[in-house]
Amino acid sequence: MPQPLEKPRPKTRWSYEEYYQMSEAGVFDNQHVELINGEIVEMPPQGEPHGVVIMLAAKELMNRFGQGYVVRQQLPLRTGVDEEPEPDIAVVIGDIRDTLSTGRPRSALLVVEVAITTLDFDLGEKAEIYAGAGIEEYWVLDVEARRLHVHRRTIPDAALPRGRRYSQIEVLEETASVTPLAMPGRSIRIAELLP
């Protein structure tokens, strides 16, 4: 499971701007980190199976979404003033060059995380982040169990720190198919997303 980075730690929470100032100053020494709820969280190294699953899923999503959509791979989403996760895949409306003038996306039509060593984190904290950002569809590919956890339709929940949660959660086996909410009629066999 990802852990908060031990250095630097002079304060508890960091803003987006502070995070980028530290990054530009070389504080993270080529470590893979994300800004989660104001904490700088070190992510585990990416193995080859993880990378292969990202490429497989990205290929299938590009085939389903097509022109007018961008399938971003391991690039930041600015979901809050103190949060910038880097989902394995995020499908956004637009063109590849759009972010050069508009900045990083703040939302997506679909976010996908590939879980090999981070399943609890992806189903817990990451699901809360994406629901809180109003992302209506979030998938977690559980590579070991060969399943897809599908989270859909956010609803308000005052008991949660980010104020929203997914109202529909379904676990699909690799023999099933899934259709993205934003692309009705364009289903994907879950086995196609897995190695």
PDB file of C-alpha atoms in Angstrom, residues 43-126:
ATOM      1  CA  MET A  43       3.804   5.140  -4.787  1.00  0.00           C
ATOM      2  CA  PRO A  44       5.321   1.684  -5.271  1.00  0.00           C
ATOM      3  CA  PRO A  45       7.586   1.068  -8.253  1.00  0.00           C
ATOM      4  CA  GLN A  46       5.780  -0.015 -11.382  1.00  0.00           C
ATOM      5  CA  GLY A  47       6.502  -3.564 -12.534  1.00  0.00           C
ATOM      6  CA  GLU A  48       6.144  -4.788 -16.089  1.00  0.00           C
ATOM      7  CA  PRO A  49       2.740  -6.496 -15.526  1.00  0.00           C
ATOM      8  CA  HIS A  50       1.340  -3.164 -14.272  1.00  0.00           C
ATOM      9  CA  GLY A  51       2.622  -1.357 -17.359  1.00  0.00           C
ATOM     10  CA  VAL A  52       1.272  -4.025 -19.707  1.00  0.00           C
ATOM     11  CA  VAL A  53      -2.215  -3.782 -18.163  1.00  0.00           C
ATOM     12  CA  ILE A  54      -2.176   0.011 -18.522  1.00  0.00           C
ATOM     13  CA  MET A  55      -1.264  -0.322 -22.203  1.00  0.00           C
ATOM     14  CA  LEU A  56      -3.926  -3.001 -22.820  1.00  0.00           C
ATOM     15  CA  ALA A  57      -6.649  -0.974 -21.112  1.00  0.00           C
ATOM     16  CA  ALA A  58      -5.600   2.264 -22.824  1.00  0.00           C
ATOM     17  CA  LYS A  59      -5.708   0.562 -26.235  1.00  0.00           C
ATOM     18  CA  GLU A  60      -9.223  -0.789 -25.639  1.00  0.00           C
ATOM     19  CA  LEU A  61     -10.470   2.573 -24.359  1.00  0.00           C
ATOM     20  CA  MET A  62      -8.938   4.454 -27.301  1.00  0.00           C
ATOM     21  CA  ASN A  63     -10.740   2.051 -29.635  1.00  0.00           C
ATOM     22  CA  ARG A  64     -14.075   2.688 -27.857  1.00  0.00           C
ATOM     23  CA  PHE A  65     -13.829   6.450 -27.363  1.00  0.00           C
ATOM     24  CA  GLY A  66     -12.024   7.552 -30.527  1.00  0.00           C
ATOM     25  CA  GLN A  67     -11.688  11.096 -31.850  1.00  0.00           C
ATOM     26  CA  GLY A  68     -12.681  13.930 -29.542  1.00  0.00           C
ATOM     27  CA  TYR A  69     -11.396  12.105 -26.447  1.00  0.00           C
ATOM     28  CA  VAL A  70      -7.969  11.711 -24.892  1.00  0.00           C
ATOM     29  CA  VAL A  71      -6.932   8.583 -23.002  1.00  0.00           C
ATOM     30  CA  ARG A  72      -4.322   9.960 -20.586  1.00  0.00           C
ATOM     31  CA  GLN A  73      -1.892   7.473 -19.063  1.00  0.00           C
ATOM     32  CA  GLN A  74      -0.307   8.145 -15.659  1.00  0.00           C
ATOM     33  CA  LEU A  75      -0.770  11.884 -15.897  1.00  0.00           C
ATOM     34  CA  PRO A  76      -2.093  14.140 -13.128  1.00  0.00           C
ATOM     35  CA  LEU A  77      -5.691  15.149 -12.520  1.00  0.00           C
ATOM     36  CA  ARG A  78      -6.027  18.228 -10.350  1.00  0.00           C
ATOM     37  CA  THR A  79      -8.961  17.097  -8.200  1.00  0.00           C
ATOM     38  CA  GLY A  80      -8.554  19.646  -5.401  1.00  0.00           C
ATOM     39  CA  VAL A  81      -6.416  22.442  -3.956  1.00  0.00           C
ATOM     40  CA  ASP A  82      -4.363  19.875  -2.055  1.00  0.00           C
ATOM     41  CA  GLU A  83      -4.812  16.859  -4.282  1.00  0.00           C
ATOM     42  CA  GLU A  84      -3.401  15.717  -7.577  1.00  0.00           C
ATOM     43  CA  PRO A  85      -3.531  11.964  -8.101  1.00  0.00           C
ATOM     44  CA  GLU A  86      -1.988  10.399 -11.188  1.00  0.00           C
ATOM     45  CA  PRO A  87      -4.472   7.745 -12.278  1.00  0.00           C
ATOM     46  CA  ASP A  88      -3.201   4.950 -14.462  1.00  0.00           C
ATOM     47  CA  ILE A  89      -5.792   6.007 -17.067  1.00  0.00           C
ATOM     48  CA  ALA A  90      -8.143   8.966 -17.337  1.00  0.00           C
ATOM     49  CA  VAL A  91     -10.453   9.520 -20.297  1.00  0.00           C
ATOM     50  CA  VAL A  92     -11.159  13.211 -20.915  1.00  0.00           C
ATOM     51  CA  ILE A  93     -12.995  15.132 -23.615  1.00  0.00           C
ATOM     52  CA  GLY A  94     -10.841  17.110 -26.026  1.00  0.00           C
ATOM     53  CA  ASP A  95      -7.563  16.982 -27.890  1.00  0.00           C
ATOM     54  CA  ILE A  96      -4.074  16.032 -26.721  1.00  0.00           C
ATOM     55  CA  ARG A  97      -2.875  19.655 -26.970  1.00  0.00           C
ATOM     56  CA  ASP A  98      -5.758  21.149 -24.962  1.00  0.00           C
ATOM     57  CA  THR A  99      -3.970  21.072 -21.607  1.00  0.00           C
ATOM     58  CA  LEU A 100      -1.232  23.339 -22.967  1.00  0.00           C
ATOM     59  CA  SER A 101      -3.712  26.215 -22.866  1.00  0.00           C
ATOM     60  CA  THR A 102      -6.266  25.053 -20.276  1.00  0.00           C
ATOM     61  CA  GLY A 103      -3.995  23.382 -17.709  1.00  0.00           C
ATOM     62  CA  ARG A 104      -4.376  19.947 -16.211  1.00  0.00           C
ATOM     63  CA  PRO A 105      -7.834  18.394 -16.304  1.00  0.00           C
ATOM     64  CA  ARG A 106      -9.838  18.649 -13.105  1.00  0.00           C
ATOM     65  CA  SER A 107     -12.153  15.784 -13.964  1.00  0.00           C
ATOM     66  CA  ALA A 108     -12.604  12.878 -16.367  1.00  0.00           C
ATOM     67  CA  LEU A 109     -15.373  10.798 -17.896  1.00  0.00           C
ATOM     68  CA  LEU A 110     -13.690   7.626 -16.667  1.00  0.00           C
ATOM     69  CA  VAL A 111     -10.723   6.895 -14.423  1.00  0.00           C
ATOM     70  CA  VAL A 112      -9.007   3.495 -14.249  1.00  0.00           C
ATOM     71  CA  GLU A 113      -6.487   2.288 -11.679  1.00  0.00           C
ATOM     72  CA  VAL A 114      -4.530  -0.950 -12.098  1.00  0.00           C
ATOM     73  CA  ALA A 115      -4.178  -2.745  -8.768  1.00  0.00           C
ATOM     74  CA  ILE A 116      -1.409  -5.243  -8.269  1.00  0.00           C
ATOM     75  CA  THR A 117      -0.056  -4.146  -4.880  1.00  0.00           C
ATOM     76  CA  THR A 118      -2.447  -1.236  -4.151  1.00  0.00           C
ATOM     77  CA  LEU A 119      -5.939  -2.799  -4.200  1.00  0.00           C
ATOM     78  CA  ASP A 120      -7.037  -1.544  -0.750  1.00  0.00           C
ATOM     79  CA  PHE A 121      -5.767   1.977  -1.488  1.00  0.00           C
ATOM     80  CA  ASP A 122      -7.436   2.038  -4.918  1.00  0.00           C
ATOM     81  CA  LEU A 123     -10.774   0.762  -3.583  1.00  0.00           C
ATOM     82  CA  GLY A 124     -10.652   3.051  -0.534  1.00  0.00           C
ATOM     83  CA  GLU A 125      -8.824   6.383  -0.652  1.00  0.00           C
ATOM     84  CA  LYS A 126      -8.653   6.640  -4.443  1.00  0.00           C
TER      85      LYS A 126
END
